[in-house]
Amino acid sequence: MIPATGWAASATEILERVDDLWRGESSFAEMTMEVKTENYERSLKLKAWSLGKDRSLMIISYPPKDRGVATLKVDQDIWNYLPKINRVTKVPSSMMSGSWMGSHFTNDDLIKESSFQDDYTSSITFEGERDGRRIYEITSLPKMDAAVVWGKVVMFIDEATLAPNEAFYYDEEGM
């Protein structure tokens, strides 16, 4: 485990801690996802629970038209619940590369086992105070042989807790 504030950590050590936090025995998170494309912008608020690496549930709470839409992952299978029609559907393998909730994430992104240290080369690109918080800014670029979607990931990590506060995912063109 990485000691608290005052200890100079490497990007790899910090991201190992982030991976451990994300892949803990169980977790709960409330998140906001901002989706920006050439044609539209969209904001989603969701709650997410996980149990180990094999079980997770995400429920959309905003916008109102999507409230209650849920995605359940058990092992390598994904189901979606659509409250407007009160129906659960299993996501077929042919749809695994399809967009999740209009974002750049795919259904496959939700189930694949990956880690930043395996898939990305990362470096600390800023360390200090920003918006009244001490943070590490870590920029991760994919390794040549990594089967990843993102051309770059930038994370802001709280220096005291080593918990991620924000993450920005960019495609290969930096968008």
mmCIF file of C-alpha atoms in Angstrom:
data_model
loop_
_atom_site.group_PDB
_atom_site.id
_atom_site.type_symbol
_atom_site.label_atom_id
_atom_site.label_comp_id
_atom_site.label_asym_id
_atom_site.label_seq_id
_atom_site.Cartn_x
_atom_site.Cartn_y
_atom_site.Cartn_z
ATOM 1 C CA MET A 1 0.000 0.000 0.000
ATOM 2 C CA ILE A 2 1.206 3.513 -0.797
ATOM 3 C CA PRO A 3 1.750 5.796 2.219
ATOM 4 C CA ALA A 4 -0.302 8.990 2.598
ATOM 5 C CA THR A 5 0.685 12.519 1.553
ATOM 6 C CA GLY A 6 4.323 13.489 1.585
ATOM 7 C CA TRP A 7 5.576 10.392 -0.203
ATOM 8 C CA ALA A 8 6.700 10.718 -3.817
ATOM 9 C CA ALA A 9 4.887 8.025 -5.770
ATOM 10 C CA SER A 10 5.379 7.033 -9.376
ATOM 11 C CA ALA A 11 2.526 7.065 -11.907
ATOM 12 C CA THR A 12 2.613 3.256 -11.981
ATOM 13 C CA GLU A 13 2.282 2.960 -8.193
ATOM 14 C CA ILE A 14 -0.573 5.462 -8.093
ATOM 15 C CA LEU A 15 -2.450 3.702 -10.907
ATOM 16 C CA GLU A 16 -1.954 0.316 -9.210
ATOM 17 C CA ARG A 17 -3.717 1.849 -6.212
ATOM 18 C CA VAL A 18 -6.502 3.207 -8.460
ATOM 19 C CA ASP A 19 -6.921 -0.236 -10.089
ATOM 20 C CA ASP A 20 -7.127 -1.780 -6.591
ATOM 21 C CA LEU A 21 -9.764 0.793 -5.575
ATOM 22 C CA TRP A 22 -11.818 0.144 -8.725
ATOM 23 C CA ARG A 23 -11.498 -3.619 -8.390
ATOM 24 C CA GLY A 24 -12.011 -3.953 -4.635
ATOM 25 C CA GLU A 25 -14.090 -6.671 -3.017
ATOM 26 C CA SER A 26 -17.117 -4.436 -3.411
ATOM 27 C CA SER A 27 -17.809 -0.838 -4.282
ATOM 28 C CA PHE A 28 -20.459 1.833 -4.620
ATOM 29 C CA ALA A 29 -20.108 5.024 -6.636
ATOM 30 C CA GLU A 30 -22.240 7.935 -7.768
ATOM 31 C CA MET A 31 -20.920 9.334 -11.030
ATOM 32 C CA THR A 32 -21.608 11.891 -13.694
ATOM 33 C CA MET A 33 -20.699 11.043 -17.271
ATOM 34 C CA GLU A 34 -20.374 13.874 -19.777
ATOM 35 C CA VAL A 35 -20.636 12.676 -23.374
ATOM 36 C CA LYS A 36 -19.474 15.110 -26.034
ATOM 37 C CA THR A 37 -19.475 14.244 -29.708
ATOM 38 C CA GLU A 38 -19.363 16.305 -32.867
ATOM 39 C CA ASN A 39 -23.154 16.244 -33.044
ATOM 40 C CA TYR A 40 -24.377 16.449 -29.453
ATOM 41 C CA GLU A 41 -23.627 16.711 -25.745
ATOM 42 C CA ARG A 42 -25.244 14.589 -23.081
ATOM 43 C CA SER A 43 -24.944 14.287 -19.302
ATOM 44 C CA LEU A 44 -25.760 11.129 -17.354
ATOM 45 C CA LYS A 45 -25.828 10.622 -13.608
ATOM 46 C CA LEU A 46 -25.627 7.079 -12.390
ATOM 47 C CA LYS A 47 -25.131 4.888 -9.371
ATOM 48 C CA ALA A 48 -22.929 1.833 -9.634
ATOM 49 C CA TRP A 49 -22.329 -1.165 -7.410
ATOM 50 C CA SER A 50 -19.796 -3.950 -7.844
ATOM 51 C CA LEU A 51 -18.990 -7.229 -6.145
ATOM 52 C CA GLY A 52 -15.550 -8.490 -7.091
ATOM 53 C CA LYS A 53 -14.594 -8.356 -10.768
ATOM 54 C CA ASP A 54 -17.526 -10.380 -12.043
ATOM 55 C CA ARG A 55 -20.658 -8.585 -10.861
ATOM 56 C CA SER A 56 -21.752 -4.995 -11.310
ATOM 57 C CA LEU A 57 -24.940 -2.981 -11.581
ATOM 58 C CA MET A 58 -25.351 0.543 -12.945
ATOM 59 C CA ILE A 59 -28.593 2.493 -12.684
ATOM 60 C CA ILE A 60 -29.175 5.805 -14.467
ATOM 61 C CA SER A 61 -30.706 8.531 -12.283
ATOM 62 C CA TYR A 62 -30.493 11.453 -14.751
ATOM 63 C CA PRO A 63 -31.721 12.617 -17.257
ATOM 64 C CA PRO A 64 -35.377 11.937 -16.397
ATOM 65 C CA LYS A 65 -36.049 10.192 -19.737
ATOM 66 C CA ASP A 66 -33.405 7.564 -18.872
ATOM 67 C CA ARG A 67 -34.098 7.325 -15.118
ATOM 68 C CA GLY A 68 -34.209 3.691 -14.021
ATOM 69 C CA VAL A 69 -32.394 2.252 -17.039
ATOM 70 C CA ALA A 70 -30.073 -0.366 -15.578
ATOM 71 C CA THR A 71 -27.158 -2.452 -16.807
ATOM 72 C CA LEU A 72 -26.242 -5.649 -14.976
ATOM 73 C CA LYS A 73 -22.985 -7.530 -15.583
ATOM 74 C CA VAL A 74 -22.546 -11.090 -14.336
ATOM 75 C CA ASP A 75 -19.324 -12.751 -15.467
ATOM 76 C CA GLN A 76 -19.157 -12.162 -19.244
ATOM 77 C CA ASP A 77 -22.881 -11.473 -19.712
ATOM 78 C CA ILE A 78 -24.706 -8.127 -19.729
ATOM 79 C CA TRP A 79 -28.401 -7.421 -19.324
ATOM 80 C CA ASN A 80 -30.226 -4.123 -19.733
ATOM 81 C CA TYR A 81 -33.442 -3.199 -17.945
ATOM 82 C CA LEU A 82 -35.653 -0.651 -19.709
ATOM 83 C CA PRO A 83 -38.302 0.685 -17.296
ATOM 84 C CA LYS A 84 -40.465 2.315 -19.999
ATOM 85 C CA ILE A 85 -41.306 -1.125 -21.385
ATOM 86 C CA ASN A 86 -40.641 -3.038 -18.134
ATOM 87 C CA ARG A 87 -38.350 -5.459 -19.928
ATOM 88 C CA VAL A 88 -34.960 -7.072 -19.305
ATOM 89 C CA THR A 89 -32.905 -7.942 -22.367
ATOM 90 C CA LYS A 90 -29.634 -9.790 -22.611
ATOM 91 C CA VAL A 91 -27.043 -7.979 -24.728
ATOM 92 C CA PRO A 92 -26.092 -10.425 -27.519
ATOM 93 C CA SER A 93 -22.458 -10.952 -28.499
ATOM 94 C CA SER A 94 -23.159 -9.179 -31.800
ATOM 95 C CA MET A 95 -23.874 -5.966 -29.828
ATOM 96 C CA MET A 96 -20.771 -6.025 -27.612
ATOM 97 C CA SER A 97 -19.025 -3.418 -29.754
ATOM 98 C CA GLY A 98 -22.113 -1.188 -29.633
ATOM 99 C CA SER A 99 -22.227 2.098 -27.742
ATOM 100 C CA TRP A 100 -23.311 2.089 -24.088
ATOM 101 C CA MET A 101 -25.919 4.822 -23.408
ATOM 102 C CA GLY A 102 -24.784 6.915 -26.381
ATOM 103 C CA SER A 103 -21.243 7.242 -25.042
ATOM 104 C CA HIS A 104 -17.910 6.199 -26.475
ATOM 105 C CA PHE A 105 -17.853 3.282 -24.030
ATOM 106 C CA THR A 106 -18.896 -0.006 -25.562
ATOM 107 C CA ASN A 107 -20.697 -2.898 -23.924
ATOM 108 C CA ASP A 108 -17.413 -4.792 -24.220
ATOM 109 C CA ASP A 109 -15.653 -2.054 -22.193
ATOM 110 C CA LEU A 110 -18.007 -2.902 -19.335
ATOM 111 C CA ILE A 111 -16.928 -6.545 -19.141
ATOM 112 C CA LYS A 112 -13.315 -6.745 -20.194
ATOM 113 C CA GLU A 113 -10.581 -7.204 -17.645
ATOM 114 C CA SER A 114 -7.901 -4.595 -18.171
ATOM 115 C CA SER A 115 -5.608 -2.485 -16.077
ATOM 116 C CA PHE A 116 -3.760 0.736 -16.673
ATOM 117 C CA GLN A 117 -0.346 -0.768 -15.943
ATOM 118 C CA ASP A 118 -0.952 -3.541 -18.509
ATOM 119 C CA ASP A 119 -2.471 -1.413 -21.263
ATOM 120 C CA TYR A 120 -0.976 2.078 -20.897
ATOM 121 C CA THR A 121 2.299 3.898 -20.414
ATOM 122 C CA SER A 122 1.615 6.536 -17.782
ATOM 123 C CA SER A 123 3.395 9.547 -16.390
ATOM 124 C CA ILE A 124 2.705 12.234 -13.827
ATOM 125 C CA THR A 125 2.123 15.388 -15.883
ATOM 126 C CA PHE A 126 1.237 17.679 -12.978
ATOM 127 C CA GLU A 127 1.655 17.494 -9.214
ATOM 128 C CA GLY A 128 0.404 20.295 -7.010
ATOM 129 C CA GLU A 129 -2.651 22.322 -6.120
ATOM 130 C CA ARG A 130 -5.542 22.791 -8.501
ATOM 131 C CA ASP A 131 -8.984 24.114 -7.546
ATOM 132 C CA GLY A 132 -7.986 24.083 -3.874
ATOM 133 C CA ARG A 133 -6.978 20.409 -3.883
ATOM 134 C CA ARG A 134 -3.575 18.763 -4.048
ATOM 135 C CA ILE A 135 -3.617 16.358 -6.965
ATOM 136 C CA TYR A 136 -1.579 14.209 -9.251
ATOM 137 C CA GLU A 137 -2.482 14.576 -12.926
ATOM 138 C CA ILE A 138 -1.590 11.353 -14.689
ATOM 139 C CA THR A 139 -1.604 11.055 -18.459
ATOM 140 C CA SER A 140 -1.804 7.555 -19.911
ATOM 141 C CA LEU A 141 -1.092 6.637 -23.525
ATOM 142 C CA PRO A 142 -1.861 3.156 -24.886
ATOM 143 C CA LYS A 143 0.930 0.673 -25.454
ATOM 144 C CA MET A 144 1.358 -0.364 -29.075
ATOM 145 C CA ASP A 145 -0.042 -3.888 -28.561
ATOM 146 C CA ALA A 146 -2.905 -2.920 -26.208
ATOM 147 C CA ALA A 147 -6.439 -3.606 -27.400
ATOM 148 C CA VAL A 148 -7.936 -0.406 -25.979
ATOM 149 C CA VAL A 149 -10.404 2.148 -27.290
ATOM 150 C CA TRP A 150 -8.886 5.303 -25.828
ATOM 151 C CA GLY A 151 -6.070 7.256 -27.464
ATOM 152 C CA LYS A 152 -5.312 9.020 -24.168
ATOM 153 C CA VAL A 153 -6.659 9.035 -20.609
ATOM 154 C CA VAL A 154 -5.991 11.903 -18.185
ATOM 155 C CA MET A 155 -6.814 11.313 -14.509
ATOM 156 C CA PHE A 156 -6.833 13.705 -11.582
ATOM 157 C CA ILE A 157 -5.926 11.769 -8.431
ATOM 158 C CA ASP A 158 -6.369 13.203 -4.921
ATOM 159 C CA GLU A 159 -2.891 13.323 -3.379
ATOM 160 C CA ALA A 160 -4.043 12.498 0.181
ATOM 161 C CA THR A 161 -6.296 9.517 -0.559
ATOM 162 C CA LEU A 162 -4.981 8.461 -3.986
ATOM 163 C CA ALA A 163 -8.580 8.208 -5.132
ATOM 164 C CA PRO A 164 -9.452 9.389 -8.644
ATOM 165 C CA ASN A 165 -11.550 12.582 -8.735
ATOM 166 C CA GLU A 166 -11.955 12.957 -12.495
ATOM 167 C CA ALA A 167 -10.962 11.092 -15.625
ATOM 168 C CA PHE A 168 -11.030 12.369 -19.194
ATOM 169 C CA TYR A 169 -11.032 9.860 -22.044
ATOM 170 C CA TYR A 170 -9.868 10.947 -25.496
ATOM 171 C CA ASP A 171 -10.080 9.184 -28.824
ATOM 172 C CA GLU A 172 -7.110 8.801 -31.147
ATOM 173 C CA GLU A 173 -7.607 12.330 -32.489
ATOM 174 C CA GLY A 174 -7.567 13.849 -28.998
ATOM 175 C CA MET A 175 -11.306 14.565 -28.938
#
